[in-house]
Coordinates of C-alpha atoms and ligand atoms in Angstrom, one line a residue:
X289 CA -0.7 7.4 -58.8
X290 CA -4.2 5.9 -59.4
X291 CA -5.5 3.9 -56.6
X292 CA -5.5 0.4 -58.0
X293 CA -7.2 -1.2 -55.0
X294 CA -10.2 1.2 -55.2
X295 CA -10.6 0.8 -58.9
X296 CA -10.4 -3.0 -58.6
X297 CA -12.8 -3.2 -55.6
X298 CA -15.5 -1.1 -57.4
X299 CA -14.9 -2.7 -60.8
X300 CA -16.0 -6.0 -59.5
X301 CA -19.3 -4.4 -58.5
X302 CA -19.7 -3.3 -62.2
X303 CA -18.6 -6.4 -63.9
X304 CA -18.8 -6.4 -67.8
X305 CA -21.1 -9.3 -69.2
X306 CA -19.0 -11.8 -70.9
X307 CA -18.5 -11.2 -74.9
X308 CA -20.4 -7.9 -75.0
X309 CA -18.9 -5.4 -77.3
X310 CA -20.0 -1.9 -77.6
X311 CA -19.0 1.3 -79.7
X312 CA -19.0 4.9 -78.7
X313 CA -21.0 6.0 -81.6
X314 CA -22.4 9.1 -83.0
X315 CA -24.5 9.3 -79.9
X316 CA -22.2 7.8 -77.3
X317 CA -23.1 4.2 -76.0
X318 CA -26.6 3.1 -76.6
X319 CA -28.0 -0.3 -75.8
X320 CA -30.4 -2.2 -73.6
X321 CA -30.3 -0.6 -70.0
X322 CA -29.5 -3.9 -68.3
X323 CA -26.1 -4.3 -70.5
X324 CA -24.9 -0.9 -69.5
X325 CA -23.9 -1.0 -65.7
X326 CA -20.0 -1.5 -66.5
X327 CA -20.1 1.1 -69.2
X328 CA -21.6 3.7 -66.8
X329 CA -18.8 2.9 -64.3
X330 CA -16.1 3.1 -66.8
X331 CA -17.3 6.4 -68.4
X332 CA -17.0 7.8 -64.7
X333 CA -13.4 6.7 -64.7
X334 CA -12.9 8.1 -68.3
X335 CA -14.5 11.3 -67.5
X336 CA -12.0 11.9 -64.6
X337 CA -9.1 11.4 -66.9
X338 CA -10.6 13.8 -69.5
X339 CA -11.1 16.3 -66.7
X340 CA -7.6 16.0 -65.5
X341 CA -6.1 16.3 -69.0
X342 CA -8.2 19.3 -70.0
X343 CA -8.1 20.8 -66.4
X344 CA -11.8 21.5 -66.9
X345 CA -15.2 20.2 -65.7
X346 CA -16.5 17.3 -67.8
X347 CA -20.0 16.3 -68.2
X348 CA -21.6 12.8 -68.3
X349 CA -25.2 12.5 -69.5
X350 CA -27.2 9.3 -69.0
X351 CA -29.9 9.1 -71.6
X352 CA -30.7 7.1 -74.8
X353 CA -32.6 10.2 -76.2
X354 CA -35.5 8.8 -78.7
X355 CA -34.7 5.2 -78.0
X356 CA -37.3 2.9 -76.3
X357 CA -37.8 3.1 -72.5
X358 CA -35.9 -0.2 -72.0
X359 CA -32.8 1.3 -73.6
X360 CA -30.1 3.6 -71.9
X361 CA -27.0 5.3 -73.0
X362 CA -24.3 7.6 -72.0
X363 CA -22.3 10.5 -73.6
X364 CA -19.4 12.6 -72.3
X365 CA -19.5 16.4 -72.7
X366 CA -16.3 18.1 -73.3
X367 CA -15.2 21.5 -71.5
X368 CA -17.0 24.0 -73.9
X369 CA -20.2 22.0 -73.9
X370 CA -19.2 20.1 -77.2
X371 CA -19.3 16.5 -78.0
X372 CA -16.4 14.4 -76.8
X373 CA -13.2 14.7 -78.9
X374 CA -13.0 11.9 -81.5
X375 CA -9.6 10.5 -80.1
X376 CA -11.3 10.1 -76.7
X377 CA -14.3 8.3 -78.4
X378 CA -11.7 5.6 -79.3
X379 CA -10.5 5.6 -75.5
X380 CA -14.2 5.1 -74.5
X381 CA -14.7 2.3 -76.8
X382 CA -11.5 0.7 -75.7
X383 CA -12.3 1.2 -72.0
X384 CA -15.8 -0.1 -72.3
X385 CA -14.7 -3.3 -73.9
X386 CA -11.8 -4.1 -71.8
X387 CA -11.9 -7.3 -69.8
X388 CA -12.0 -6.8 -66.0
X389 CA -8.4 -7.5 -65.4
X390 CA -7.4 -5.0 -68.1
X391 CA -9.2 -2.1 -67.1
X392 CA -6.3 -0.9 -65.1
X393 CA -4.0 -1.2 -67.9
X394 CA -6.2 0.6 -70.5
X395 CA -6.5 3.5 -68.0
X396 CA -2.8 3.7 -67.7
X397 CA -2.3 3.5 -71.6
X398 CA -4.8 6.5 -71.9
X399 CA -3.0 8.6 -69.2
X400 CA 0.2 7.8 -71.0
X401 CA -1.0 8.6 -74.5
X402 CA -2.9 11.7 -73.5
X403 CA -0.3 13.0 -71.0
X404 CA -2.8 13.1 -68.3
X405 CA -1.4 14.7 -65.1
X406 CA -2.7 12.4 -62.3
X407 CA -2.1 15.0 -59.7
X408 CA -4.6 17.4 -61.2
X409 CA -7.9 17.7 -59.6
X410 CA -11.1 16.4 -61.4
X411 CA -14.5 17.6 -61.6
X412 CA -17.4 15.8 -63.1
X413 CA -21.1 16.9 -63.4
X414 CA -23.8 14.4 -64.0
X415 CA -27.3 14.5 -65.5
X416 CA -29.9 11.9 -66.6
X417 CA -33.3 11.6 -68.2
X418 CA -36.5 10.0 -66.7
X419 CA -36.0 6.6 -67.8
X420 CA -36.6 4.0 -64.8
X421 CA -32.9 2.7 -65.3
X422 CA -31.5 6.1 -65.4
X423 CA -31.0 6.8 -61.7
X424 CA -29.1 3.5 -60.9
X425 CA -27.0 3.9 -63.9
X426 CA -25.8 7.5 -63.1
X427 CA -25.0 6.0 -59.6
X428 CA -22.6 3.8 -61.4
X429 CA -20.9 6.8 -63.1
X430 CA -20.6 8.4 -59.7
X431 CA -18.9 4.9 -58.4
X432 CA -16.5 5.4 -61.3
X433 CA -15.7 9.0 -60.7
X434 CA -15.1 8.4 -57.0
X435 CA -13.0 5.4 -57.6
X436 CA -10.6 7.6 -59.2
X437 CA -10.8 10.4 -56.6
X438 CA -12.8 12.8 -58.8
X439 CA -15.3 15.1 -57.4
X440 CA -18.8 15.4 -58.8
X441 CA -22.0 17.3 -58.8
X442 CA -25.1 15.5 -59.7
X443 CA -27.6 17.7 -61.4
X444 CA -30.1 14.7 -61.4
X445 CA -33.0 15.1 -63.9
X446 CA -31.9 17.4 -66.6
X447 CA -32.3 17.5 -70.5
X448 CA -29.3 16.9 -72.5
X449 CA -28.8 20.3 -73.7
X450 CA -29.2 21.6 -70.0
X451 CA -26.1 19.6 -69.0
X452 CA -24.2 21.0 -72.2
X453 CA -25.1 24.5 -71.2
X454 CA -23.8 23.7 -67.4
X455 CA -20.7 22.3 -68.5
X456 CA -20.0 25.4 -70.6
X457 CA -20.9 27.6 -67.7
X458 CA -18.7 25.9 -65.2
X459 CA -15.6 26.2 -67.6
X460 CA -16.2 29.9 -68.7
X461 CA -16.4 31.6 -65.2
X462 CA -20.1 32.3 -65.6
X463 CA -19.5 34.2 -68.9
X464 CA -22.0 31.9 -70.8
X465 CA -24.5 32.1 -67.8
X466 CA -25.0 30.9 -64.3
X467 CA -24.3 27.2 -63.9
X468 CA -27.6 26.4 -62.4
X469 CA -30.7 25.2 -64.2
X470 CA -32.6 28.2 -62.8
X471 CA -29.7 30.1 -64.3
X472 CA -30.5 28.7 -67.6
X473 CA -34.2 29.6 -67.4
X474 CA -33.5 33.0 -66.5
X475 CA -31.1 33.5 -69.5
X476 CA -33.4 32.1 -72.0
X477 CA -36.5 33.8 -70.6
X478 CA -34.8 37.2 -70.4
X479 CA -33.8 36.8 -74.1
X480 CA -37.2 35.7 -75.1
X481 CA -39.0 38.5 -73.2
X482 CA -36.6 41.1 -74.7
X483 CA -36.9 39.9 -78.2
X484 CA -40.8 39.7 -78.2
X485 CA -41.3 42.8 -75.9
X486 CA -43.0 45.1 -78.5
X487 CA -45.1 42.5 -80.0
X488 CA -46.3 40.9 -76.8
X489 CA -46.9 43.9 -74.9
X490 CA -49.1 45.4 -77.7
X491 CA -51.9 43.6 -76.0
X492 CA -51.8 40.5 -78.3
X493 CA -54.1 37.8 -77.2
X494 CA -52.2 34.9 -76.1
X495 CA -50.7 32.5 -78.4
X496 CA -51.2 28.8 -77.7
X497 CA -48.7 26.1 -78.5
X498 CA -49.3 22.4 -78.0
X499 CA -46.3 20.3 -77.1
X500 CA -45.8 16.5 -77.1
X501 CA -43.1 15.9 -74.6
X502 CA -42.6 12.2 -75.5
X503 CA -43.5 11.3 -71.9
X504 CA -39.8 12.5 -71.1
X505 CA -37.8 15.1 -69.2
X506 CA -39.0 17.9 -71.5
X507 CA -42.3 18.1 -69.8
X508 CA -40.7 18.4 -66.4
X509 CA -38.4 21.2 -67.4
X510 CA -41.1 23.0 -69.2
X511 CA -43.2 23.0 -66.2
X512 CA -40.3 24.4 -64.2
X513 CA -39.7 27.1 -66.7
X514 CA -43.2 28.1 -67.5
X515 CA -43.5 30.8 -64.7
X516 CA -40.3 32.5 -66.0
X517 CA -42.2 33.0 -69.4
X518 CA -44.6 35.6 -70.4
X519 CA -48.2 34.7 -69.9
X520 CA -49.1 35.5 -73.5
X521 CA -47.2 32.3 -74.6
X522 CA -49.5 29.6 -73.4
X523 CA -48.0 26.1 -73.5
X524 CA -50.2 23.1 -73.5
X525 CA -48.1 19.9 -72.6
X526 CA -49.2 16.5 -73.8
X527 CA -47.4 13.1 -73.0
X528 CA -45.9 14.9 -69.9
X529 CA -44.9 11.6 -68.4
X530 CA -47.8 11.3 -65.9
X531 CA -48.9 8.3 -68.1
X532 CA -47.7 6.5 -71.2
X533 CA -44.3 5.0 -72.0
X534 CA -41.3 7.2 -73.0
X535 CA -41.0 7.8 -76.7
X536 CA -43.8 5.2 -77.3
X537 CA -45.9 6.3 -80.4
X538 CA -45.0 9.9 -79.5
X539 CA -42.1 12.2 -79.6
X540 CA -40.0 13.9 -82.4
X541 CA -38.5 11.0 -83.8
X542 CA -41.8 9.1 -84.2
X543 CA -43.5 12.1 -85.7
X544 CA -40.7 12.7 -88.2
X545 CA -40.4 9.2 -89.2
X546 CA -44.0 8.2 -89.4
X547 CA -45.2 11.5 -90.7
X548 CA -48.2 11.5 -88.5
X549 CA -49.6 12.8 -85.3
X550 CA -48.2 11.3 -81.9
X551 CA -50.7 9.4 -79.6
X552 CA -51.9 11.3 -76.8
X553 CA -52.4 14.7 -78.3
X554 CA -55.7 16.3 -79.4
X555 CA -55.5 18.8 -82.2
X556 CA -58.1 21.1 -83.9
X557 CA -57.6 22.0 -87.6
X558 CA -54.5 24.4 -88.1
X559 CA -53.3 24.4 -84.5
X560 CA -49.6 24.8 -84.1
X561 CA -48.1 21.8 -82.5
X562 CA -44.6 20.4 -81.8
X563 CA -42.9 17.4 -80.4
X564 CA -39.8 17.1 -78.3
X565 CA -37.6 13.8 -78.1
X566 CA -36.9 11.9 -75.0
X567 CA -34.0 14.1 -73.9
X568 CA -35.4 17.3 -75.4
X569 CA -32.6 18.0 -77.8
X570 CA -34.8 17.5 -80.9
X571 CA -37.9 19.4 -82.1
X572 CA -40.3 19.2 -85.0
X573 CA -43.4 21.3 -85.6
X574 CA -46.6 20.1 -87.4
X575 CA -50.5 20.8 -87.9
X576 CA -53.5 19.1 -89.3
X577 CA -55.2 21.2 -91.8
X578 CA -59.0 21.6 -92.2
X579 CA -59.2 18.6 -94.3
X580 CA -57.4 16.5 -91.6
X581 CA -54.3 16.2 -93.5
X582 CA -51.0 16.1 -91.6
X583 CA -48.3 18.6 -92.3
X584 CA -44.8 18.1 -90.8
X585 CA -42.4 21.1 -90.3
X586 CA -39.1 19.4 -90.0
X587 CA -35.5 20.8 -89.0
X588 CA -35.1 21.9 -92.5
X589 CA -38.0 24.3 -92.4
X590 CA -37.0 25.4 -88.8
X591 CA -33.5 26.2 -90.2
X592 CA -35.1 28.2 -93.1
X593 CA -37.2 30.1 -90.8
X594 CA -34.4 31.1 -88.5
X595 CA -31.9 31.9 -91.2
X596 CA -34.2 34.1 -93.2
X597 CA -34.9 35.9 -89.9
X598 CA -31.2 36.4 -89.1
X599 CA -30.5 37.5 -92.8
X600 CA -33.0 40.3 -92.6
X601 CA -31.6 41.4 -89.3
X602 CA -28.1 41.3 -90.8
X603 CA -29.1 43.2 -93.7
X604 CA -30.4 46.1 -91.4
X605 CA -27.4 46.1 -89.3
X606 CA -25.3 46.4 -92.5
X607 CA -22.2 44.8 -91.2
X608 CA -20.3 42.3 -93.3
X609 CA -21.2 39.3 -91.4
X610 CA -21.6 35.9 -93.3
X611 CA -24.2 33.5 -92.5
X612 CA -24.1 29.8 -93.7
X613 CA -26.5 27.0 -93.3
X614 CA -25.3 23.4 -92.6
X615 CA -27.6 20.3 -93.5
X616 CA -27.0 16.6 -94.2
X617 CA -28.0 14.3 -97.1
X618 CA -31.4 13.9 -95.4
X619 CA -32.3 17.5 -95.9
X620 CA -35.2 17.8 -98.4
X621 CA -34.1 19.0 -101.9
X622 CA -36.7 21.7 -101.8
X623 CA -35.2 23.2 -98.7
X624 CA -31.6 23.3 -100.2
X625 CA -33.0 24.8 -103.4
X626 CA -34.9 27.4 -101.4
X627 CA -31.9 28.3 -99.3
X628 CA -29.4 28.6 -102.1
X629 CA -31.6 30.0 -104.9
X630 CA -34.3 32.1 -103.2
X631 CA -32.5 33.2 -100.1
X632 CA -28.9 33.2 -101.5
X633 CA -27.4 31.6 -98.5
X634 CA -24.6 29.2 -98.9
X635 CA -25.5 25.7 -97.8
X636 CA -23.0 23.0 -96.8
X637 CA -23.7 19.4 -96.4
X638 CA -21.9 17.1 -93.8
X639 CA -22.1 13.6 -92.7
X640 CA -24.9 12.6 -90.4
X641 CA -24.4 13.2 -86.7
X642 CA -24.6 16.4 -84.6
X643 CA -20.9 16.8 -84.4
X644 CA -20.1 17.0 -87.8
X645 CA -22.7 19.8 -88.4
X646 CA -21.7 21.6 -85.4
X647 CA -18.0 21.6 -86.6
X648 CA -18.8 22.9 -90.1
X649 CA -21.1 25.7 -88.6
X650 CA -18.2 27.0 -86.7
X651 CA -16.7 28.3 -89.9
X652 CA -19.2 31.0 -90.3
X653 CA -19.8 34.4 -88.6
X654 CA -23.3 32.8 -88.1
X655 CA -23.6 29.2 -88.6
X656 CA -27.2 27.7 -88.6
X657 CA -27.4 24.0 -88.6
X658 CA -30.3 21.5 -88.4
X659 CA -30.6 17.8 -89.1
X660 CA -34.1 17.2 -91.0
X661 CA -34.8 15.2 -87.8
X662 CA -35.1 18.4 -85.8
X663 CA -31.7 18.6 -84.0
X664 CA -30.0 21.9 -84.5
X665 CA -28.9 25.4 -83.3
X666 CA -27.1 28.5 -84.3
X667 CA -23.5 29.3 -83.7
X668 CA -22.0 32.9 -83.6
X669 CA -18.3 33.2 -84.0
X670 CA -16.6 35.3 -81.3
X671 CA -16.1 38.1 -83.7
X672 CA -19.8 38.2 -84.7
X673 CA -20.8 38.0 -81.0
X674 CA -18.5 41.0 -80.0
X675 CA -19.5 43.1 -83.1
X676 CA -23.3 42.5 -82.4
X677 CA -23.1 43.3 -78.7
X678 CA -21.2 46.5 -79.3
X679 CA -23.6 47.7 -82.1
X680 CA -26.5 46.9 -79.7
X681 CA -25.0 49.1 -77.2
X682 CA -23.4 52.0 -79.2
X683 CA -24.9 52.2 -82.7
X684 CA -26.3 55.5 -83.2
X685 CA -28.8 54.8 -86.0
X686 CA -32.0 53.6 -84.2
X687 CA -33.0 51.1 -86.9
X688 CA -29.6 49.4 -86.9
X689 CA -29.3 49.4 -83.2
X690 CA -32.6 47.7 -82.9
X691 CA -31.8 45.1 -85.3
X692 CA -28.4 44.6 -83.4
X693 CA -30.2 44.2 -80.1
X694 CA -32.6 41.5 -81.5
X695 CA -29.5 39.7 -82.9
X696 CA -28.1 40.0 -79.3
X697 CA -31.3 38.4 -78.1
X698 CA -31.1 35.5 -80.4
X699 CA -27.5 34.9 -79.3
X700 CA -28.7 34.7 -75.7
X701 CA -31.8 32.7 -76.5
X702 CA -30.1 29.9 -78.6
X703 CA -28.1 27.2 -77.0
X704 CA -24.8 27.4 -78.7
X705 CA -23.5 24.3 -77.1
X706 CA -26.0 21.9 -78.7
X707 CA -29.5 21.8 -80.2
X708 CA -31.9 22.4 -77.6
X709 CA -35.9 21.7 -78.0
X710 CA -36.8 24.2 -75.5
X711 CA -34.5 27.1 -76.8
X712 CA -35.3 26.3 -80.5
X713 CA -39.0 26.3 -79.7
X714 CA -38.7 29.7 -78.0
X715 CA -36.7 31.2 -80.9
X716 CA -39.2 29.7 -83.4
X717 CA -42.2 31.2 -81.4
X718 CA -40.6 34.6 -81.3
X719 CA -39.9 34.6 -84.9
X720 CA -43.5 33.7 -85.6
X721 CA -44.9 36.2 -83.5
X722 CA -42.7 39.0 -84.7
X723 CA -43.3 38.3 -88.4
X724 CA -47.0 37.7 -87.8
X725 CA -46.6 34.3 -89.5
X726 CA -49.1 31.5 -89.0
X727 CA -48.1 28.0 -89.0
X728 CA -49.5 27.5 -92.5
X729 CA -47.8 30.4 -93.8
X730 CA -44.4 29.1 -92.4
X731 CA -45.0 25.7 -94.0
X732 CA -45.8 27.3 -97.3
X733 CA -42.4 28.8 -97.6
X734 CA -41.6 26.0 -100.0
X735 CA -43.1 22.5 -100.6
X736 CA -41.2 19.5 -99.5
X737 CA -40.5 16.8 -102.1
X738 CA -42.2 13.7 -101.3
X739 CA -39.6 11.2 -99.8
X740 CA -39.2 7.7 -98.3
X741 CA -36.8 6.3 -95.9
X742 CA -36.4 2.4 -95.6
X743 CA -34.0 0.3 -93.6
X744 CA -32.3 -2.7 -95.3
X745 CA -30.9 -5.8 -93.2
X746 CA -27.6 -6.8 -94.4
X747 CA -25.0 -9.3 -93.3
X748 CA -22.3 -6.6 -92.7
X749 CA -23.3 -3.0 -93.1
X750 CA -19.7 -1.9 -93.3
X751 CA -19.4 -3.3 -96.7
X752 CA -21.1 0.2 -97.8
X753 CA -18.6 2.9 -97.9
X754 CA -19.7 6.4 -98.7
X755 CA -18.2 9.8 -99.9
X756 CA -19.4 13.3 -100.5
X757 CA -21.1 13.6 -97.2
X758 CA -22.7 10.2 -97.5
X759 CA -24.5 11.2 -100.9
X760 CA -22.5 8.7 -102.9
X761 CA -21.4 5.0 -102.4
X762 CA -17.9 4.2 -103.3
X763 CA -18.2 0.6 -102.2
X764 CA -19.4 -2.2 -103.1
X765 CA -18.3 -1.5 -106.7
X766 CA -21.3 -0.9 -109.0
X767 CA -23.7 0.2 -106.5
X768 CA -23.4 4.0 -107.1
X769 CA -23.9 3.2 -110.7
X770 CA -27.0 1.2 -110.1
X771 CA -28.5 3.9 -108.0
X772 CA -27.6 6.6 -110.7
X773 CA -29.5 4.6 -113.3
X774 CA -32.6 4.1 -110.9
X775 CA -32.6 7.9 -110.1
X776 CA -32.6 8.8 -113.8
X777 CA -36.0 7.1 -114.2
X778 CA -37.7 9.8 -111.9
X779 CA -38.2 13.5 -111.9
X780 CA -36.9 15.7 -109.2
X781 CA -35.2 12.6 -107.8
X782 CA -32.4 11.9 -105.7
X783 CA -31.4 8.8 -103.7
X784 CA -28.6 7.5 -101.3
X785 CA -27.7 4.7 -99.2
X786 CA -25.5 4.7 -95.8
X787 CA -24.7 2.3 -93.2
X788 CA -26.4 3.5 -90.0
X789 CA -24.4 4.7 -87.1
X790 CA -26.8 3.6 -84.4
X791 CA -28.4 0.3 -85.6
X792 CA -27.3 -2.7 -87.5
X793 CA -28.9 -1.7 -90.8
X794 CA -28.3 0.1 -94.1
X795 CA -30.5 3.2 -94.5
X796 CA -31.9 4.2 -97.8
X797 CA -33.3 7.6 -98.8
X798 CA -35.3 8.6 -101.7
X799 CA -37.2 11.6 -103.0
X800 CA -39.1 12.3 -106.2
X801 CA -41.9 14.4 -107.7
X802 CA -44.6 12.1 -106.3
X803 CA -45.0 9.9 -103.1
X804 CA -45.6 7.0 -105.4
X805 CA -42.3 7.6 -107.1
X806 CA -40.3 8.4 -104.0
X807 CA -41.6 4.9 -102.6
X808 CA -40.8 3.2 -105.8
X809 CA -37.3 4.6 -106.1
X810 CA -36.6 3.8 -102.4
X811 CA -37.7 0.2 -102.9
X812 CA -35.7 -0.2 -106.0
X813 CA -32.6 1.2 -104.3
X814 CA -33.2 -1.2 -101.5
X815 CA -33.1 -4.1 -103.9
X816 CA -29.9 -2.8 -105.3
X817 CA -28.2 -3.0 -102.0
X818 CA -28.3 -6.8 -101.7
Ligands
LIG133 C1 -27.7 10.0 -83.6 C2 -27.3 11.4 -83.8 C3 -28.2 12.2 -84.7 C4 -28.2 11.3 -86.1 C5 -28.7 10.0 -85.7 C6 -28.6 9.1 -87.0 C7 -26.2 13.0 -82.2 C8 -26.3 13.6 -80.8 N1 -27.3 12.2 -82.4 O1 -28.9 9.9 -83.0 O2 -27.7 13.4 -85.0 O3 -29.3 11.9 -86.9 O4 -27.8 9.4 -84.9 O5 -28.7 7.8 -86.8 O6 -25.2 13.2 -82.9 P1 -28.4 6.8 -87.9 O7 -26.9 6.8 -88.1 O8 -28.8 5.4 -87.3 O9 -29.2 7.2 -89.1
LIG134 ZN1 -32.2 13.5 -78.2

């Protein structure tokens, strides 16, 4: 049985502040770092139970992604590198909010409900971002793991997607790759080199890319990885953590939401740039044109670039493999229209949050998913992967085999467990060089509809209830009708409201034929929310 004494002894060292209630939300627990010690300890405990139940290695990542440096957070990673199963999110919330004297009872209840075999061994792997608070908080996770007799391996400073990769490797006998950070670099760089081989060895001059690393973990890991990559790809890192505060006026989230350059980067006209977020699972591209105008290339355009590349390869391979793209309500209307009408690719819309997109993307032979904010990846079904690897080896037709080999390289280059800024960046760079596309040509595939996002503070954001992948409000009564009437006033317009899953606000999104109209529509919809 569980060692009650050990749990109690350690528990007292990680006391819960009185009255604090937190929720395991779309991105795990996230709040001010100084409120999280007990949560970390308890997530260490919970990870042990999940590991015993699944008889697999479970991951615990300490990060608050794009949040301010003072915040922190924690997420559990399930056996194949996926997000924690929904029923365990509820256990996590329950455990995090239990009063001290009830922690043991909550653990016992979870064991009972989930039929956890307590004799089973547990293995937990732990990672953290570069926040000043992360080291101590990950130590609290370790305290939780050891209190329940679990074993652990602390990978220390890693990106979120690296830990997802490592969990997957640990549970699949190395089939997905070697369970080390170096193994990850080797896997990605080999795929990148193979994919770009002909182009880069043709004596092309080097291609420069400027990367804003949000003063986070991405910089550290890119520096480690750089010498695995071909010299022709020259990466110039900015906001590399040597100065400046994490995510402060920089990073993917800042660039996407403010639609302007991050602080700390120097750009010349038409230079290709990108930004990572604080834990390096999001990426957006951008450039300034000759007139000094800023152009954002968001997750939707990344999805379009990747899916058109994959579609061409599939056409050459000639197998009946189906590709689909998954977006959220935030996808720019122009991207959806381009994908459906020009590219003839089926597009699906899910609720916001990586797990929803990921889940939907699993329904296709090849599922490409991206949130407009730059989180995304590509999933290959087992059938598709087997078929592609087989064709890459055995197909007699030279052209077909080459296309299959390139698809195989994409399978190895993309992180199929979760969106990864480094892996996404390498795939984008490979596609651009293979297709000879400049950043302007890529941007010009379609023109984004002007859009505006606003936050509305309300007494209780949960009074808003949505349906149809958050695109329509069903409550409060009358709100959707009011939005419909406002939308009718503008051309090429669309608007929706949804309660945020990470902040105590209601989010408003509007797009229309001009920036002025998008701004007006967003403001009018905000007023309708009250
Ligand atoms: C979280 C989600 C992100 C989503 C965002 C929306 C994960 C790993 N992260 O950061 O995908 O876009 O929440 O936030 O799922 P919101 O609900 O406050 O708009
Ligand atoms: Zn992130």
